[in-house]
Amino acid sequence: MPSFTKQAIVAALIQLLGERPLSKITVKDIVETCGINRNSFYYHFPDLPTLVETVLEDEADRMIAQHASLDNLEDCLTAAIDFAKNNKTAALHIFRSGSREAFDRYLDKICQYVVESYIDTVAKDISIQPRDKAIIVKFFKYELVGFILDWMNDGMRFDIDDEVKRICELFEGATQTAFERSVKQQASHAPFRQIEKNA
């Protein structure tokens, strides 16, 4: 469990990111915000970029723990945008900073998780080919990452909740269709594989 001081440092950074860009935040600002000394900061973090990465990793882990399973597309999309939606200014400041690479890793991790969790839940009783399942996960992850990046590049100006709802309406049943196609194609090729095996 993280120490109280570490939690206070993380909270201070998120608070300050809601007020100004990352480039305008210093270690001095953080220690003054949470009422600790510089040595306490450096005991937990070697520098600001590491602190930013920790904030994002902790957020990804929290989201994963909170959503043990996802059985519908809307929950899947909502979980992926949760941190950015609830901390818009802070998320944009990280996204537009020198820590963009850390943000991209965070986004990839949560999108991979939510899509895998959703696919695993929806396909649990379907004998889908492992290769097809991996391709479907990859496809939906790329779609989700691209959707979120587009929203953030636009400065989070469009109503993402409304678009999430519409995406779910338009693509309802799309994953099931892909699963069924995989199973059907696997079944139609089965006799040929059996002949080749016996030859």
Short mmCIF file of C-alpha atoms in Angstrom, two decimals:
data_model
loop_
_atom_site.label_atom_id
_atom_site.label_comp_id
_atom_site.label_asym_id
_atom_site.label_seq_id
_atom_site.Cartn_x
_atom_site.Cartn_y
_atom_site.Cartn_z
CA MET A 1 0.00 0.00 0.00
CA PRO A 2 1.44 3.43 -0.93
CA SER A 3 2.55 5.59 1.99
CA PHE A 4 0.54 8.64 3.01
CA THR A 5 3.36 10.91 1.83
CA LYS A 6 3.50 9.26 -1.59
CA GLN A 7 -0.27 9.57 -1.95
CA ALA A 8 -0.05 13.24 -0.95
CA ILE A 9 2.61 13.89 -3.61
CA VAL A 10 0.51 12.21 -6.28
CA ALA A 11 -2.59 14.17 -5.23
CA ALA A 12 -0.60 17.42 -5.25
CA LEU A 13 0.60 16.81 -8.80
CA ILE A 14 -2.93 16.08 -10.06
CA GLN A 15 -4.19 19.22 -8.31
CA LEU A 16 -1.44 21.38 -9.83
CA LEU A 17 -1.96 19.86 -13.29
CA GLY A 18 -5.55 21.04 -13.05
CA GLU A 19 -4.22 24.58 -12.69
CA ARG A 20 -1.22 24.81 -15.03
CA PRO A 21 0.85 22.93 -17.64
CA LEU A 22 3.41 20.38 -16.49
CA SER A 23 6.26 22.60 -17.72
CA LYS A 24 5.16 25.23 -15.15
CA ILE A 25 5.20 22.81 -12.21
CA THR A 26 8.32 22.33 -10.08
CA VAL A 27 9.26 20.03 -7.21
CA LYS A 28 9.10 23.13 -5.01
CA ASP A 29 5.45 23.66 -6.01
CA ILE A 30 4.60 20.06 -5.16
CA VAL A 31 6.28 19.99 -1.75
CA GLU A 32 4.68 23.31 -0.80
CA THR A 33 1.26 22.07 -1.91
CA CYS A 34 1.39 18.93 0.25
CA GLY A 35 3.44 20.41 3.12
CA ILE A 36 6.54 18.20 2.98
CA ASN A 37 10.24 18.87 2.41
CA ARG A 38 12.22 18.22 -0.76
CA ASN A 39 14.00 15.23 0.78
CA SER A 40 10.64 13.52 1.29
CA PHE A 41 9.81 14.05 -2.36
CA TYR A 42 13.13 12.62 -3.55
CA TYR A 43 12.80 9.67 -1.19
CA HIS A 44 9.77 8.57 -3.22
CA PHE A 45 10.55 9.93 -6.69
CA PRO A 46 13.86 10.73 -8.42
CA ASP A 47 12.25 13.40 -10.62
CA LEU A 48 9.00 14.84 -12.00
CA PRO A 49 8.77 12.60 -15.10
CA THR A 50 8.91 9.52 -12.84
CA LEU A 51 6.14 11.01 -10.69
CA VAL A 52 3.98 11.58 -13.78
CA GLU A 53 4.57 8.00 -14.93
CA THR A 54 3.65 6.71 -11.45
CA VAL A 55 0.41 8.74 -11.47
CA LEU A 56 -0.57 7.18 -14.79
CA GLU A 57 0.44 3.64 -13.77
CA ASP A 58 -1.48 3.95 -10.49
CA GLU A 59 -4.52 5.22 -12.36
CA ALA A 60 -4.35 2.31 -14.82
CA ASP A 61 -4.07 -0.19 -11.95
CA ARG A 62 -6.99 1.47 -10.12
CA MET A 63 -9.17 1.30 -13.23
CA ILE A 64 -8.29 -2.36 -13.81
CA ALA A 65 -9.08 -3.26 -10.18
CA GLN A 66 -12.37 -1.34 -10.35
CA HIS A 67 -13.51 -3.08 -13.55
CA ALA A 68 -12.84 -6.77 -12.93
CA SER A 69 -15.00 -7.66 -15.93
CA LEU A 70 -16.75 -5.72 -18.67
CA ASP A 71 -19.70 -7.29 -20.41
CA ASN A 72 -20.96 -4.46 -22.60
CA LEU A 73 -19.39 -2.07 -25.06
CA GLU A 74 -20.51 1.12 -23.31
CA ASP A 75 -18.87 0.11 -20.01
CA CYS A 76 -15.74 -0.79 -21.95
CA LEU A 77 -15.50 2.66 -23.57
CA THR A 78 -16.51 4.53 -20.41
CA ALA A 79 -13.84 2.76 -18.34
CA ALA A 80 -11.13 3.69 -20.84
CA ILE A 81 -11.93 7.42 -20.70
CA ASP A 82 -12.69 7.60 -16.98
CA PHE A 83 -9.49 9.34 -15.79
CA ALA A 84 -9.28 11.78 -18.70
CA LYS A 85 -12.98 12.69 -18.42
CA ASN A 86 -12.83 13.26 -14.66
CA ASN A 87 -9.52 15.15 -14.79
CA LYS A 88 -9.79 16.92 -18.14
CA THR A 89 -7.30 19.74 -17.61
CA ALA A 90 -4.75 17.53 -15.83
CA ALA A 91 -5.01 14.85 -18.54
CA LEU A 92 -4.60 17.42 -21.32
CA HIS A 93 -1.58 18.94 -19.60
CA ILE A 94 0.11 15.52 -19.44
CA PHE A 95 -0.96 14.73 -23.01
CA ARG A 96 0.60 17.98 -24.27
CA SER A 97 3.80 17.71 -22.22
CA GLY A 98 7.17 16.00 -22.49
CA SER A 99 5.52 13.06 -20.71
CA ARG A 100 3.35 12.27 -23.73
CA GLU A 101 5.11 8.92 -24.18
CA ALA A 102 4.11 7.90 -20.64
CA PHE A 103 0.53 8.93 -21.41
CA ASP A 104 0.54 6.82 -24.58
CA ARG A 105 1.75 3.78 -22.60
CA TYR A 106 -0.99 4.37 -20.03
CA LEU A 107 -3.64 4.65 -22.74
CA ASP A 108 -2.41 1.50 -24.48
CA LYS A 109 -2.49 -0.43 -21.19
CA ILE A 110 -6.04 0.54 -20.23
CA CYS A 111 -7.40 0.05 -23.75
CA GLN A 112 -5.75 -3.37 -24.00
CA TYR A 113 -7.29 -4.34 -20.66
CA VAL A 114 -10.83 -3.10 -21.29
CA VAL A 115 -11.00 -4.66 -24.75
CA GLU A 116 -9.57 -8.01 -23.57
CA SER A 117 -11.94 -8.04 -20.59
CA TYR A 118 -14.93 -7.27 -22.80
CA ILE A 119 -13.97 -9.85 -25.46
CA ASP A 120 -13.25 -12.53 -22.83
CA THR A 121 -16.66 -11.96 -21.23
CA VAL A 122 -18.63 -11.86 -24.48
CA ALA A 123 -16.80 -14.81 -26.06
CA LYS A 124 -16.59 -17.07 -23.00
CA ASP A 125 -19.01 -19.65 -24.43
CA ILE A 126 -17.84 -19.38 -28.05
CA SER A 127 -15.14 -21.63 -29.50
CA ILE A 128 -13.38 -18.84 -31.32
CA GLN A 129 -9.95 -19.49 -32.82
CA PRO A 130 -7.20 -18.00 -30.59
CA ARG A 131 -5.60 -16.23 -33.57
CA ASP A 132 -8.94 -14.67 -34.54
CA LYS A 133 -9.57 -13.60 -30.95
CA ALA A 134 -6.16 -11.88 -30.81
CA ILE A 135 -6.89 -10.08 -34.10
CA ILE A 136 -10.31 -8.90 -32.86
CA VAL A 137 -8.79 -7.61 -29.60
CA LYS A 138 -6.07 -5.79 -31.52
CA PHE A 139 -8.57 -4.22 -33.93
CA PHE A 140 -10.89 -2.91 -31.22
CA LYS A 141 -7.97 -1.70 -29.11
CA TYR A 142 -6.60 0.35 -32.02
CA GLU A 143 -10.08 1.76 -32.67
CA LEU A 144 -10.46 2.75 -29.02
CA VAL A 145 -6.98 4.30 -28.73
CA GLY A 146 -7.57 6.26 -31.93
CA PHE A 147 -10.98 7.48 -30.73
CA ILE A 148 -9.54 8.75 -27.43
CA LEU A 149 -6.50 10.37 -29.08
CA ASP A 150 -8.77 12.16 -31.54
CA TRP A 151 -10.86 13.48 -28.65
CA MET A 152 -7.76 14.70 -26.82
CA ASN A 153 -6.16 16.21 -29.92
CA ASP A 154 -9.39 18.17 -30.31
CA GLY A 155 -8.95 19.51 -26.78
CA MET A 156 -11.77 17.29 -25.46
CA ARG A 157 -14.26 19.72 -26.99
CA PHE A 158 -16.81 17.28 -28.37
CA ASP A 159 -19.31 15.48 -26.13
CA ILE A 160 -17.59 12.15 -25.64
CA ASP A 161 -20.47 10.64 -23.63
CA ASP A 162 -22.85 11.28 -26.52
CA GLU A 163 -20.39 9.77 -29.03
CA VAL A 164 -19.79 6.71 -26.82
CA LYS A 165 -23.55 6.09 -26.71
CA ARG A 166 -23.84 6.44 -30.49
CA ILE A 167 -20.85 4.14 -31.14
CA CYS A 168 -22.50 1.48 -28.96
CA GLU A 169 -25.78 1.82 -30.86
CA LEU A 170 -24.06 1.59 -34.26
CA PHE A 171 -21.73 -1.28 -33.43
CA GLU A 172 -24.01 -3.37 -31.24
CA GLY A 173 -23.50 -7.03 -32.11
CA ALA A 174 -20.35 -6.38 -34.20
CA THR A 175 -18.12 -8.50 -31.97
CA GLN A 176 -20.62 -11.37 -31.91
CA THR A 177 -20.74 -11.29 -35.71
CA ALA A 178 -16.95 -11.55 -35.86
CA PHE A 179 -16.98 -14.46 -33.37
CA GLU A 180 -19.67 -16.31 -35.32
CA ARG A 181 -17.77 -15.82 -38.57
CA SER A 182 -14.61 -17.23 -36.96
CA VAL A 183 -16.44 -20.29 -35.63
CA LYS A 184 -18.24 -20.86 -38.94
CA GLN A 185 -15.04 -20.63 -40.98
CA GLN A 186 -13.24 -22.90 -38.53
CA ALA A 187 -16.03 -25.50 -38.91
CA SER A 188 -16.08 -25.25 -42.72
CA HIS A 189 -12.31 -25.87 -42.90
CA ALA A 190 -12.30 -28.68 -40.33
CA PRO A 191 -12.87 -31.59 -42.78
CA PHE A 192 -10.01 -30.39 -44.98
CA ARG A 193 -7.67 -30.21 -42.01
CA GLN A 194 -8.71 -33.72 -40.98
CA ILE A 195 -8.00 -35.06 -44.51
CA GLU A 196 -4.57 -33.40 -44.53
CA LYS A 197 -3.86 -34.84 -41.10
CA ASN A 198 -4.78 -38.40 -42.22
CA ALA A 199 -2.92 -38.17 -45.54
#
